[in-house]
Short mmCIF file of C-alpha atoms and ligand atoms in Angstrom, two decimals:
data_model
loop_
_atom_site.label_atom_id
_atom_site.label_comp_id
_atom_site.label_asym_id
_atom_site.label_seq_id
_atom_site.Cartn_x
_atom_site.Cartn_y
_atom_site.Cartn_z
CA MET A 224 21.08 33.25 -51.53
CA THR A 225 22.63 32.24 -48.20
CA THR A 226 21.02 29.49 -46.14
CA GLU A 227 20.09 30.53 -42.63
CA ASN A 228 21.54 28.65 -39.67
CA ILE A 229 19.31 26.37 -37.65
CA GLY A 230 20.06 25.16 -34.15
CA PHE A 231 19.02 22.23 -31.98
CA ILE A 232 18.94 22.48 -28.20
CA GLY A 233 19.08 18.82 -27.21
CA GLY A 234 20.83 16.39 -29.53
CA GLY A 235 18.92 13.22 -28.63
CA GLN A 236 16.93 10.77 -30.72
CA MET A 237 14.37 13.15 -32.22
CA ALA A 238 16.94 15.84 -32.99
CA GLU A 239 19.08 13.22 -34.70
CA ALA A 240 16.09 12.01 -36.76
CA LEU A 241 15.57 15.57 -38.02
CA ILE A 242 19.27 16.18 -38.63
CA LYS A 243 19.51 12.88 -40.50
CA GLY A 244 16.44 13.73 -42.61
CA LEU A 245 17.77 17.17 -43.46
CA THR A 246 21.35 16.18 -44.28
CA GLN A 247 20.69 12.89 -46.05
CA SER A 248 17.94 14.33 -48.24
CA GLY A 249 20.32 17.14 -49.16
CA SER A 250 17.59 19.64 -48.27
CA TYR A 251 19.76 21.50 -45.74
CA PRO A 252 23.53 22.08 -45.77
CA ALA A 253 25.23 20.43 -42.77
CA GLU A 254 27.44 23.49 -42.27
CA ASN A 255 24.34 25.52 -41.37
CA ILE A 256 23.18 23.13 -38.63
CA TYR A 257 24.25 23.61 -34.98
CA VAL A 258 23.54 21.40 -31.98
CA LEU A 259 23.80 21.98 -28.24
CA ASP A 260 23.89 18.93 -25.96
CA PRO A 261 25.40 18.39 -22.50
CA SER A 262 27.16 15.17 -23.52
CA PRO A 263 30.56 15.62 -25.24
CA GLU A 264 30.30 12.04 -26.60
CA ARG A 265 26.92 12.81 -28.12
CA LYS A 266 28.20 15.99 -29.73
CA ASP A 267 31.24 14.13 -31.11
CA PHE A 268 28.98 11.45 -32.54
CA LEU A 269 26.64 13.96 -34.23
CA THR A 270 29.54 15.97 -35.65
CA ALA A 271 31.33 12.88 -36.94
CA THR A 272 28.18 11.30 -38.40
CA TYR A 273 26.48 14.30 -39.99
CA ASN A 274 29.28 16.87 -40.35
CA ILE A 275 27.25 19.42 -38.40
CA ASN A 276 28.51 22.00 -35.89
CA THR A 277 28.25 21.91 -32.13
CA ILE A 278 27.65 24.87 -29.88
CA GLU A 279 28.44 25.44 -26.21
CA ASP A 280 25.52 27.33 -24.68
CA CYS A 281 22.13 28.93 -25.28
CA GLY A 282 23.67 32.38 -25.74
CA ALA A 283 25.83 31.13 -28.59
CA ALA A 284 22.92 29.13 -30.05
CA PHE A 285 20.57 32.11 -30.26
CA ALA A 286 23.34 34.44 -31.46
CA THR A 287 24.19 32.01 -34.30
CA CYS A 288 20.74 30.76 -35.27
CA GLN A 289 17.47 32.60 -35.81
CA LYS A 290 15.57 29.31 -35.95
CA ILE A 291 16.00 26.98 -32.95
CA PHE A 292 14.53 23.53 -32.34
CA LEU A 293 13.84 22.74 -28.68
CA ALA A 294 14.42 18.98 -28.60
CA VAL A 295 14.82 18.30 -24.89
CA LYS A 296 12.51 16.27 -22.65
CA PRO A 297 9.48 18.19 -21.31
CA GLN A 298 10.83 17.83 -17.73
CA VAL A 299 13.95 19.89 -18.53
CA MET A 300 12.23 22.42 -20.78
CA SER A 301 11.61 25.00 -18.05
CA LEU A 302 15.30 24.87 -17.06
CA VAL A 303 16.32 25.38 -20.69
CA LEU A 304 13.87 28.28 -21.08
CA GLN A 305 15.13 29.90 -17.87
CA ASN A 306 18.69 29.68 -19.28
CA CYS A 307 17.42 31.36 -22.45
CA GLN A 308 15.53 34.21 -20.77
CA GLY A 309 16.76 37.55 -22.05
CA ILE A 310 18.59 35.77 -24.89
CA ILE A 311 15.56 34.83 -26.99
CA ASN A 312 13.82 37.76 -28.64
CA GLU A 313 10.75 38.14 -30.82
CA ASP A 314 12.82 37.81 -34.03
CA HIS A 315 13.80 34.25 -33.16
CA LEU A 316 11.62 31.37 -34.27
CA LEU A 317 11.31 28.52 -31.76
CA ILE A 318 10.22 25.06 -32.84
CA THR A 319 9.36 22.82 -29.91
CA ILE A 320 8.79 19.08 -30.17
CA ALA A 321 8.25 18.56 -26.43
CA ALA A 322 5.12 16.54 -25.74
CA GLY A 323 2.30 18.14 -23.78
CA LEU A 324 3.61 21.69 -23.24
CA PRO A 325 1.25 24.31 -24.69
CA ILE A 326 2.49 27.39 -26.54
CA SER A 327 1.16 29.58 -23.70
CA SER A 328 3.67 27.98 -21.27
CA TYR A 329 6.63 29.15 -23.43
CA VAL A 330 5.15 32.63 -23.82
CA LYS A 331 4.66 32.87 -20.07
CA THR A 332 8.09 31.54 -19.04
CA LEU A 333 9.95 33.70 -21.54
CA ALA A 334 7.68 36.72 -20.91
CA LEU A 335 7.53 37.36 -24.66
CA PRO A 336 3.88 38.00 -25.65
CA ARG A 337 4.75 38.14 -29.38
CA LEU A 338 6.89 34.99 -29.29
CA LYS A 339 7.22 33.20 -32.62
CA ILE A 340 6.86 29.52 -31.82
CA ILE A 341 5.78 26.40 -33.67
CA ARG A 342 4.73 23.39 -31.62
CA VAL A 343 5.16 20.03 -33.30
CA MET A 344 4.01 16.58 -32.27
CA PRO A 345 6.05 14.01 -34.20
CA ASN A 346 6.22 10.29 -33.40
CA THR A 347 8.99 7.69 -33.10
CA PRO A 348 8.83 6.39 -36.69
CA ALA A 349 10.66 9.70 -37.30
CA LEU A 350 13.75 7.64 -36.48
CA VAL A 351 13.28 5.80 -39.79
CA GLY A 352 11.95 8.77 -41.77
CA GLN A 353 8.28 7.75 -41.31
CA SER A 354 6.92 10.18 -38.74
CA ALA A 355 3.36 11.47 -38.64
CA SER A 356 3.84 15.05 -37.39
CA ALA A 357 1.25 17.68 -36.56
CA LEU A 358 2.25 21.36 -36.37
CA THR A 359 0.61 24.39 -34.82
CA ALA A 360 1.95 27.94 -34.77
CA SER A 361 1.59 31.03 -32.62
CA PRO A 362 -0.11 33.99 -34.37
CA TYR A 363 3.21 35.79 -34.89
CA VAL A 364 4.67 33.08 -37.15
CA SER A 365 4.35 34.01 -40.83
CA GLN A 366 2.99 31.59 -43.41
CA GLU A 367 6.42 31.51 -45.05
CA GLU A 368 8.10 30.56 -41.75
CA LEU A 369 5.51 27.86 -41.10
CA ASP A 370 5.94 26.48 -44.65
CA LYS A 371 9.72 26.25 -44.20
CA VAL A 372 9.41 24.41 -40.88
CA GLN A 373 6.73 22.12 -42.30
CA ASN A 374 9.11 21.30 -45.11
CA ILE A 375 11.78 20.33 -42.58
CA PHE A 376 9.36 17.86 -40.93
CA ASN A 377 8.38 16.58 -44.39
CA GLN A 378 11.94 15.21 -44.57
CA ILE A 379 11.10 12.74 -41.78
CA GLY A 380 7.57 11.74 -42.81
CA THR A 381 4.18 13.38 -43.32
CA THR A 382 2.90 16.62 -41.77
CA THR A 383 -0.44 18.23 -40.96
CA VAL A 384 -1.02 21.79 -39.74
CA LEU A 385 -3.75 22.02 -37.09
CA GLU A 386 -5.11 24.39 -34.49
CA GLU A 387 -3.44 23.89 -31.12
CA CYS A 388 -6.69 22.65 -29.52
CA HIS A 389 -6.29 19.44 -31.57
CA LEU A 390 -2.76 18.61 -30.41
CA ASP A 391 -3.92 16.55 -27.41
CA ALA A 392 -5.93 14.33 -29.76
CA VAL A 393 -2.88 14.09 -32.04
CA THR A 394 -0.82 13.01 -29.01
CA GLY A 395 -3.45 10.37 -28.19
CA LEU A 396 -3.64 9.08 -31.76
CA SER A 397 -0.30 9.34 -33.55
CA GLY A 398 2.04 10.43 -30.73
CA SER A 399 1.26 7.38 -28.60
CA GLY A 400 -0.05 5.40 -31.59
CA PRO A 401 3.13 3.44 -32.35
CA ALA A 402 2.76 1.76 -28.94
CA TYR A 403 -0.76 0.54 -29.82
CA VAL A 404 0.50 -0.81 -33.14
CA PHE A 405 3.41 -2.52 -31.39
CA SER A 406 0.97 -4.16 -28.95
CA PHE A 407 -1.14 -5.40 -31.85
CA ILE A 408 1.91 -6.79 -33.66
CA GLU A 409 3.18 -8.42 -30.46
CA ALA A 410 -0.20 -10.10 -30.00
CA LEU A 411 -0.20 -11.34 -33.61
CA ILE A 412 3.29 -12.80 -33.20
CA ASP A 413 2.39 -14.55 -29.94
CA ALA A 414 -0.83 -15.82 -31.51
CA GLY A 415 1.16 -17.37 -34.36
CA VAL A 416 3.53 -18.98 -31.87
CA ALA A 417 0.56 -20.28 -29.86
CA GLU A 418 -0.70 -21.91 -33.05
CA GLY A 419 2.65 -23.67 -33.52
CA LEU A 420 4.58 -21.30 -35.81
CA ASN A 421 8.27 -20.70 -35.23
CA ARG A 422 8.73 -17.23 -33.61
CA GLN A 423 10.80 -15.83 -36.47
CA VAL A 424 8.31 -17.02 -39.07
CA SER A 425 5.47 -15.59 -37.01
CA THR A 426 7.29 -12.24 -36.66
CA ASN A 427 7.96 -12.00 -40.41
CA LEU A 428 4.34 -12.83 -41.23
CA ALA A 429 2.95 -10.35 -38.67
CA LEU A 430 5.19 -7.47 -39.78
CA GLN A 431 4.47 -7.97 -43.46
CA THR A 432 0.74 -8.36 -42.80
CA VAL A 433 0.64 -4.97 -41.08
CA ALA A 434 2.95 -3.25 -43.60
CA GLY A 435 1.08 -4.77 -46.57
CA SER A 436 -2.34 -3.84 -45.17
CA VAL A 437 -1.24 -0.22 -44.70
CA GLU A 438 0.07 -0.13 -48.27
CA LEU A 439 -3.17 -1.63 -49.60
CA LEU A 440 -5.25 1.02 -47.81
CA ARG A 441 -2.92 3.73 -49.12
CA GLN A 442 -3.02 2.54 -52.73
CA ASN A 443 -6.74 1.68 -52.90
CA GLY A 444 -7.82 4.68 -50.87
CA GLU A 445 -10.75 2.70 -49.45
CA HIS A 446 -12.17 2.89 -45.94
CA PRO A 447 -10.74 0.04 -43.80
CA ALA A 448 -14.25 -1.40 -43.38
CA VAL A 449 -14.44 -1.90 -47.17
CA GLU A 450 -11.15 -3.82 -47.25
CA ARG A 451 -12.26 -5.85 -44.22
CA ALA A 452 -15.49 -6.84 -45.99
CA ARG A 453 -13.45 -7.83 -49.07
CA VAL A 454 -11.38 -10.39 -47.12
CA SER A 455 -14.37 -11.77 -45.23
CA SER A 456 -15.70 -14.64 -47.36
CA PRO A 457 -19.12 -16.05 -46.43
CA GLY A 458 -18.74 -18.70 -43.75
CA GLY A 459 -14.95 -18.25 -43.89
CA THR A 460 -12.05 -17.91 -41.47
CA THR A 461 -11.86 -14.11 -41.38
CA ILE A 462 -15.50 -13.54 -40.50
CA ALA A 463 -15.15 -16.14 -37.73
CA ALA A 464 -12.26 -14.11 -36.26
CA SER A 465 -14.08 -10.80 -36.82
CA LYS A 466 -16.98 -12.08 -34.71
CA ILE A 467 -14.58 -12.54 -31.78
CA LEU A 468 -13.11 -9.05 -32.26
CA GLU A 469 -16.61 -7.53 -32.37
CA ARG A 470 -17.75 -9.47 -29.32
CA SER A 471 -14.73 -8.35 -27.28
CA GLY A 472 -15.25 -4.69 -28.26
CA PHE A 473 -11.95 -4.42 -30.13
CA GLN A 474 -12.73 -1.09 -31.80
CA ALA A 475 -14.15 0.41 -28.60
CA ILE A 476 -10.98 -0.65 -26.74
CA ILE A 477 -8.82 1.22 -29.25
CA MET A 478 -11.08 4.27 -29.06
CA ASP A 479 -10.95 4.20 -25.24
CA ALA A 480 -7.14 3.91 -25.34
CA VAL A 481 -6.84 6.97 -27.61
CA ALA A 482 -9.29 8.86 -25.37
CA ALA A 483 -7.22 7.99 -22.25
CA ALA A 484 -3.99 9.19 -23.88
CA THR A 485 -5.72 12.37 -25.09
CA GLU A 486 -7.02 13.05 -21.59
CA LYS A 487 -3.57 12.44 -20.09
CA SER A 488 -2.05 14.88 -22.59
CA LYS A 489 -4.61 17.52 -21.54
CA GLU A 490 -3.72 16.97 -17.87
CA LEU A 491 0.03 17.20 -18.55
CA GLY A 492 -0.54 20.42 -20.50
CA LYS A 493 -2.22 21.88 -17.40
CA GLY A 494 0.81 20.86 -15.30
CA LYS A 495 -1.02 18.04 -13.45
N1 LIG B 130 10.86 10.08 -28.93
C1 LIG B 130 9.58 10.25 -29.26
O1 LIG B 130 8.85 9.35 -29.64
C2 LIG B 130 8.97 11.59 -29.25
C3 LIG B 130 7.77 11.77 -29.94
C4 LIG B 130 7.22 13.03 -29.92
C5 LIG B 130 7.84 14.04 -29.22
N2 LIG B 130 8.99 13.79 -28.55
C6 LIG B 130 9.59 14.85 -27.81
O2 LIG B 130 10.87 15.12 -28.34
C7 LIG B 130 11.69 15.63 -27.29
C8 LIG B 130 13.02 14.94 -27.35
O3 LIG B 130 12.80 13.55 -27.18
P1 LIG B 130 13.95 12.50 -27.47
O4 LIG B 130 13.29 11.18 -27.55
O5 LIG B 130 14.80 12.99 -28.60
O6 LIG B 130 14.77 12.62 -26.08
P2 LIG B 130 16.31 12.34 -25.82
O7 LIG B 130 16.83 11.31 -26.76
O8 LIG B 130 16.45 12.11 -24.36
O9 LIG B 130 17.00 13.72 -26.22
C9 LIG B 130 17.06 14.84 -25.39
C10 LIG B 130 18.49 15.34 -25.41
O10 LIG B 130 18.55 16.60 -24.75
C11 LIG B 130 19.72 16.61 -23.95
N3 LIG B 130 19.62 17.60 -22.88
C12 LIG B 130 19.23 17.44 -21.58
N4 LIG B 130 19.30 18.61 -20.93
C13 LIG B 130 19.71 19.54 -21.82
C14 LIG B 130 19.98 20.94 -21.73
N5 LIG B 130 19.78 21.61 -20.60
N6 LIG B 130 20.42 21.58 -22.83
C15 LIG B 130 20.59 20.91 -23.99
N7 LIG B 130 20.37 19.58 -24.13
C16 LIG B 130 19.93 18.91 -23.06
C17 LIG B 130 19.81 15.19 -23.44
O11 LIG B 130 21.08 14.91 -22.93
P3 LIG B 130 21.21 13.82 -21.74
O12 LIG B 130 20.63 12.54 -22.27
O13 LIG B 130 22.69 13.75 -21.53
O14 LIG B 130 20.44 14.36 -20.59
C18 LIG B 130 19.47 14.40 -24.70
O15 LIG B 130 20.61 14.21 -25.51
C19 LIG B 130 10.94 15.40 -25.99
O16 LIG B 130 10.44 16.62 -25.50
C20 LIG B 130 9.80 14.50 -26.35
O17 LIG B 130 8.63 14.79 -25.62
C21 LIG B 130 9.59 12.60 -28.57
#
Protein backbone atom coordinates (compact mmCIF):
# COMPACT_ATOMS: atom_id res chain seq x y z
CA MET A 1 0.00 0.00 0.00
CA THR A 2 1.41 3.42 -0.92
CA THR A 3 1.31 6.22 1.64
CA GLU A 4 -0.48 9.33 0.46
CA ASN A 5 1.36 12.65 0.38
CA ILE A 6 0.51 15.31 2.92
CA GLY A 7 1.33 18.98 2.57
CA PHE A 8 1.80 21.92 4.92
CA ILE A 9 1.10 25.48 3.82
CA GLY A 10 3.10 27.45 6.37
CA GLY A 11 6.18 25.85 7.88
CA GLY A 12 6.23 27.66 11.22
CA GLN A 13 6.20 26.43 14.79
CA MET A 14 2.98 24.41 14.74
CA ALA A 15 3.73 22.82 11.37
CA GLU A 16 7.15 21.84 12.66
CA ALA A 17 5.62 20.31 15.81
CA LEU A 18 3.40 18.12 13.62
CA ILE A 19 6.20 17.24 11.21
CA LYS A 20 8.45 16.36 14.14
CA GLY A 21 5.73 14.21 15.73
CA LEU A 22 5.05 12.37 12.49
CA THR A 23 8.65 11.74 11.45
CA GLN A 24 10.15 11.00 14.87
CA SER A 25 7.37 8.59 15.83
CA GLY A 26 7.91 6.83 12.51
CA SER A 27 4.17 7.08 11.85
CA TYR A 28 4.61 8.90 8.53
CA PRO A 29 7.40 8.58 5.96
CA ALA A 30 9.33 11.85 5.55
CA GLU A 31 9.40 11.40 1.76
CA ASN A 32 5.61 11.80 1.69
CA ILE A 33 5.61 15.14 3.53
CA TYR A 34 5.75 18.47 1.64
CA VAL A 35 5.99 21.99 3.03
CA LEU A 36 5.39 25.41 1.48
CA ASP A 37 6.85 28.45 3.26
CA PRO A 38 7.93 31.87 1.96
CA SER A 39 11.29 31.73 3.76
CA PRO A 40 14.07 29.83 1.92
CA GLU A 41 16.00 29.55 5.22
CA ARG A 42 12.99 27.99 6.91
CA LYS A 43 12.51 25.51 4.09
CA ASP A 44 16.22 24.60 4.19
CA PHE A 45 16.01 24.07 7.93
CA LEU A 46 12.93 21.82 7.70
CA THR A 47 14.40 19.79 4.84
CA ALA A 48 17.74 19.36 6.58
CA THR A 49 16.21 18.51 9.97
CA TYR A 50 13.36 16.21 8.97
CA ASN A 51 14.30 15.04 5.45
CA ILE A 52 10.97 16.26 4.11
CA ASN A 53 10.27 17.90 0.73
CA THR A 54 9.61 21.53 0.00
CA ILE A 55 7.20 22.89 -2.55
CA GLU A 56 7.06 26.22 -4.37
CA ASP A 57 3.41 27.25 -4.59
CA CYS A 58 -0.19 26.35 -3.80
CA GLY A 59 -0.75 24.88 -7.26
CA ALA A 60 2.09 22.43 -6.77
CA ALA A 61 0.98 21.69 -3.20
CA PHE A 62 -2.57 20.73 -4.16
CA ALA A 63 -1.41 18.83 -7.25
CA THR A 64 1.00 16.76 -5.11
CA CYS A 65 -1.04 16.30 -1.94
CA GLN A 66 -4.67 15.38 -1.40
CA LYS A 67 -4.42 16.24 2.29
CA ILE A 68 -3.18 19.75 3.13
CA PHE A 69 -2.58 21.37 6.51
CA LEU A 70 -3.19 25.12 6.60
CA ALA A 71 -0.66 26.23 9.22
CA VAL A 72 -0.44 29.98 8.60
CA LYS A 73 -1.52 32.77 10.93
CA PRO A 74 -5.25 33.62 10.79
CA GLN A 75 -4.41 37.11 9.41
CA VAL A 76 -2.86 35.65 6.23
CA MET A 77 -5.38 32.84 5.77
CA SER A 78 -7.67 34.76 3.41
CA LEU A 79 -4.68 35.62 1.18
CA VAL A 80 -3.64 31.96 1.12
CA LEU A 81 -7.20 30.85 0.31
CA GLN A 82 -7.47 33.43 -2.47
CA ASN A 83 -4.23 32.01 -3.95
CA CYS A 84 -5.78 28.54 -3.77
CA GLN A 85 -9.13 29.42 -5.36
CA GLY A 86 -9.78 27.21 -8.37
CA ILE A 87 -6.92 24.92 -7.28
CA ILE A 88 -8.63 23.28 -4.31
CA ASN A 89 -11.46 20.94 -5.21
CA GLU A 90 -13.92 18.84 -3.24
CA ASP A 91 -11.61 15.79 -3.33
CA HIS A 92 -8.96 17.59 -1.30
CA LEU A 93 -9.03 17.42 2.47
CA LEU A 94 -8.04 20.63 4.26
CA ILE A 95 -6.91 20.61 7.86
CA THR A 96 -6.77 24.08 9.38
CA ILE A 97 -5.15 24.90 12.70
CA ALA A 98 -5.80 28.66 12.48
CA ALA A 99 -7.37 29.99 15.66
CA GLY A 100 -10.83 31.52 15.49
CA LEU A 101 -11.76 30.99 11.83
CA PRO A 102 -14.96 28.95 11.46
CA ILE A 103 -15.39 26.27 8.81
CA SER A 104 -18.06 28.42 7.11
CA SER A 105 -15.43 31.11 6.34
CA TYR A 106 -13.35 28.61 4.30
CA VAL A 107 -16.43 27.30 2.49
CA LYS A 108 -17.45 30.85 1.64
CA THR A 109 -14.02 32.10 0.49
CA LEU A 110 -13.35 29.02 -1.62
CA ALA A 111 -16.96 28.86 -2.88
CA LEU A 112 -16.95 25.09 -2.36
CA PRO A 113 -20.18 24.09 -0.55
CA ARG A 114 -19.05 20.44 -0.22
CA LEU A 115 -15.57 21.34 1.03
CA LYS A 116 -13.88 18.63 3.10
CA ILE A 117 -12.26 20.45 5.99
CA ILE A 118 -11.20 19.59 9.52
CA ARG A 119 -10.68 22.44 11.97
CA VAL A 120 -8.26 21.76 14.79
CA MET A 121 -7.45 23.76 17.89
CA PRO A 122 -4.10 22.56 19.25
CA ASN A 123 -2.02 24.36 21.89
CA THR A 124 1.65 25.29 22.29
CA PRO A 125 2.70 22.21 24.30
CA ALA A 126 2.48 20.63 20.82
CA LEU A 127 6.05 21.89 20.50
CA VAL A 128 7.11 19.25 23.05
CA GLY A 129 4.63 16.57 21.96
CA GLN A 130 2.10 17.42 24.71
CA SER A 131 -0.69 19.25 22.91
CA ALA A 132 -4.35 19.11 23.89
CA SER A 133 -6.08 19.28 20.48
CA ALA A 134 -9.77 19.43 19.66
CA LEU A 135 -10.99 18.54 16.16
CA THR A 136 -14.21 19.24 14.31
CA ALA A 137 -15.06 18.23 10.75
CA SER A 138 -17.33 19.45 7.97
CA PRO A 139 -20.14 16.99 7.05
CA TYR A 140 -18.32 15.87 3.89
CA VAL A 141 -15.33 14.42 5.76
CA SER A 142 -15.62 10.63 6.13
CA GLN A 143 -15.08 8.89 9.46
CA GLU A 144 -11.98 7.22 8.00
CA GLU A 145 -10.51 10.59 6.97
CA LEU A 146 -11.25 12.06 10.39
CA ASP A 147 -9.67 9.03 12.13
CA LYS A 148 -6.49 9.40 10.07
CA VAL A 149 -6.16 13.11 10.85
CA GLN A 150 -6.94 12.49 14.53
CA ASN A 151 -4.15 9.93 14.53
CA ILE A 152 -1.74 12.55 13.16
CA PHE A 153 -2.61 14.90 16.05
CA ASN A 154 -2.26 11.98 18.48
CA GLN A 155 1.45 12.06 17.59
CA ILE A 156 1.76 15.47 19.32
CA GLY A 157 -0.48 14.89 22.35
CA THR A 158 -4.11 14.06 23.10
CA THR A 159 -7.15 14.67 20.88
CA THR A 160 -10.89 15.12 21.29
CA VAL A 161 -13.49 15.31 18.51
CA LEU A 162 -16.21 17.88 19.19
CA GLU A 163 -18.97 19.76 17.44
CA GLU A 164 -17.76 23.07 16.06
CA CYS A 165 -19.97 25.06 18.45
CA HIS A 166 -17.62 23.99 21.27
CA LEU A 167 -14.39 25.21 19.64
CA ASP A 168 -14.61 28.71 21.17
CA ALA A 169 -14.75 27.15 24.63
CA VAL A 170 -11.80 24.93 23.68
CA THR A 171 -9.90 28.06 22.61
CA GLY A 172 -10.72 29.68 25.96
CA LEU A 173 -9.72 26.63 27.98
CA SER A 174 -6.86 24.72 26.34
CA GLY A 175 -5.90 27.04 23.46
CA SER A 176 -5.14 29.96 25.76
CA GLY A 177 -4.75 27.70 28.80
CA PRO A 178 -0.95 27.41 28.75
CA ALA A 179 -0.77 31.16 29.42
CA TYR A 180 -2.90 30.79 32.59
CA VAL A 181 -0.69 27.94 33.77
CA PHE A 182 2.43 29.99 33.04
CA SER A 183 1.00 32.88 35.09
CA PHE A 184 0.32 30.52 37.99
CA ILE A 185 3.84 29.07 37.81
CA GLU A 186 5.36 32.55 37.58
CA ALA A 187 3.43 33.58 40.69
CA LEU A 188 4.58 30.47 42.58
CA ILE A 189 8.21 31.15 41.66
CA ASP A 190 8.00 34.80 42.72
CA ALA A 191 6.25 33.77 45.93
CA GLY A 192 9.12 31.40 46.74
CA VAL A 193 11.64 34.16 46.05
CA ALA A 194 9.64 36.55 48.24
CA GLU A 195 9.90 34.00 51.03
CA GLY A 196 13.69 33.92 50.65
CA LEU A 197 14.29 31.00 48.27
CA ASN A 198 16.93 31.25 45.57
CA ARG A 199 15.19 31.82 42.18
CA GLN A 200 16.51 28.60 40.63
CA VAL A 201 15.44 26.53 43.62
CA SER A 202 12.05 28.21 43.58
CA THR A 203 11.66 27.53 39.83
CA ASN A 204 12.57 23.85 40.20
CA LEU A 205 10.15 23.42 43.10
CA ALA A 206 7.30 25.23 41.29
CA LEU A 207 7.72 23.28 38.04
CA GLN A 208 7.87 19.91 39.77
CA THR A 209 4.92 20.79 42.01
CA VAL A 210 2.76 21.49 38.96
CA ALA A 211 4.04 18.51 36.94
CA GLY A 212 3.73 16.15 39.94
CA SER A 213 0.21 17.35 40.79
CA VAL A 214 -0.93 16.75 37.20
CA GLU A 215 0.56 13.25 37.28
CA LEU A 216 -1.11 12.51 40.63
CA LEU A 217 -4.51 13.55 39.26
CA ARG A 218 -3.91 11.45 36.15
CA GLN A 219 -2.87 8.33 38.05
CA ASN A 220 -5.44 8.54 40.87
CA GLY A 221 -8.25 9.69 38.60
CA GLU A 222 -9.76 11.70 41.45
CA HIS A 223 -11.50 15.06 41.22
CA PRO A 224 -9.03 17.87 42.12
CA ALA A 225 -11.19 18.80 45.13
CA VAL A 226 -10.58 15.31 46.58
CA GLU A 227 -6.80 15.67 46.26
CA ARG A 228 -7.00 19.18 47.72
CA ALA A 229 -8.88 17.88 50.76
CA ARG A 230 -6.26 15.13 51.17
CA VAL A 231 -3.40 17.64 51.52
CA SER A 232 -5.35 19.95 53.81
CA SER A 233 -4.60 18.76 57.37
CA PRO A 234 -6.77 20.17 60.16
CA GLY A 235 -5.34 23.47 61.36
CA GLY A 236 -2.45 23.08 58.91
CA THR A 237 -0.56 25.20 56.39
CA THR A 238 -2.50 24.21 53.28
CA ILE A 239 -5.94 25.02 54.66
CA ALA A 240 -4.58 28.40 55.81
CA ALA A 241 -3.50 29.14 52.22
CA SER A 242 -6.75 27.73 50.77
CA LYS A 243 -8.72 30.21 52.88
CA ILE A 244 -6.87 33.07 51.16
CA LEU A 245 -7.51 31.58 47.71
CA GLU A 246 -11.21 31.17 48.51
CA ARG A 247 -11.49 34.68 49.91
CA SER A 248 -9.88 36.22 46.82
CA GLY A 249 -12.19 34.27 44.48
CA PHE A 250 -9.36 32.28 42.87
CA GLN A 251 -11.62 29.76 41.11
CA ALA A 252 -14.03 32.46 39.93
CA ILE A 253 -11.08 34.44 38.51
CA ILE A 254 -9.99 31.42 36.45
CA MET A 255 -13.56 30.83 35.27
CA ASP A 256 -13.91 34.51 34.30
CA ALA A 257 -10.60 34.36 32.41
CA VAL A 258 -11.73 31.31 30.39
CA ALA A 259 -15.09 33.01 29.73
CA ALA A 260 -13.31 36.18 28.46
CA ALA A 261 -11.09 34.16 26.10
CA THR A 262 -14.10 32.17 24.88
CA GLU A 263 -16.01 35.38 24.20
CA LYS A 264 -13.03 36.87 22.35
CA SER A 265 -12.78 33.73 20.21
CA LYS A 266 -16.48 34.09 19.31
CA GLU A 267 -15.92 37.73 18.32
CA LEU A 268 -12.87 36.89 16.20
CA GLY A 269 -14.85 34.13 14.47
CA LYS A 270 -17.44 36.75 13.49
CA GLY A 271 -14.66 38.93 12.06
CA LYS A 272 -14.87 41.57 14.84
N1 LIG B 1 1.34 28.55 18.31
C1 LIG B 1 0.23 28.22 18.98
O1 LIG B 1 0.17 28.15 20.19
C2 LIG B 1 -1.01 27.88 18.27
C3 LIG B 1 -2.01 27.21 18.97
C4 LIG B 1 -3.16 26.90 18.28
C5 LIG B 1 -3.29 27.26 16.97
N2 LIG B 1 -2.29 27.93 16.35
C6 LIG B 1 -2.48 28.32 14.98
O2 LIG B 1 -1.50 27.70 14.19
C7 LIG B 1 -1.24 28.53 13.06
C8 LIG B 1 0.24 28.62 12.87
O3 LIG B 1 0.81 29.18 14.04
P1 LIG B 1 2.37 29.16 14.29
O4 LIG B 1 2.56 29.48 15.73
O5 LIG B 1 2.95 27.91 13.71
O6 LIG B 1 2.80 30.43 13.39
P2 LIG B 1 4.19 30.70 12.68
O7 LIG B 1 5.31 30.07 13.43
O8 LIG B 1 4.24 32.16 12.41
O9 LIG B 1 4.05 29.91 11.30
C9 LIG B 1 3.38 30.39 10.18
C10 LIG B 1 4.28 30.17 8.98
O10 LIG B 1 3.56 30.45 7.80
C11 LIG B 1 4.42 31.17 6.92
N3 LIG B 1 3.65 31.92 5.93
C12 LIG B 1 3.25 33.23 5.95
N4 LIG B 1 2.57 33.52 4.83
C13 LIG B 1 2.52 32.39 4.09
C14 LIG B 1 1.96 32.07 2.82
N5 LIG B 1 1.28 32.98 2.11
N6 LIG B 1 2.11 30.82 2.34
C15 LIG B 1 2.78 29.89 3.06
N7 LIG B 1 3.34 30.14 4.27
C16 LIG B 1 3.21 31.37 4.77
C17 LIG B 1 5.20 32.06 7.87
O11 LIG B 1 6.33 32.58 7.24
P3 LIG B 1 6.89 34.03 7.73
O12 LIG B 1 7.18 33.90 9.19
O13 LIG B 1 8.12 34.20 6.89
O14 LIG B 1 5.80 35.00 7.45
C18 LIG B 1 5.52 31.08 9.00
O15 LIG B 1 6.68 30.32 8.70
C19 LIG B 1 -1.90 29.87 13.34
O16 LIG B 1 -3.05 30.01 12.53
C20 LIG B 1 -2.30 29.81 14.78
O17 LIG B 1 -3.52 30.47 15.03
C21 LIG B 1 -1.14 28.23 16.96
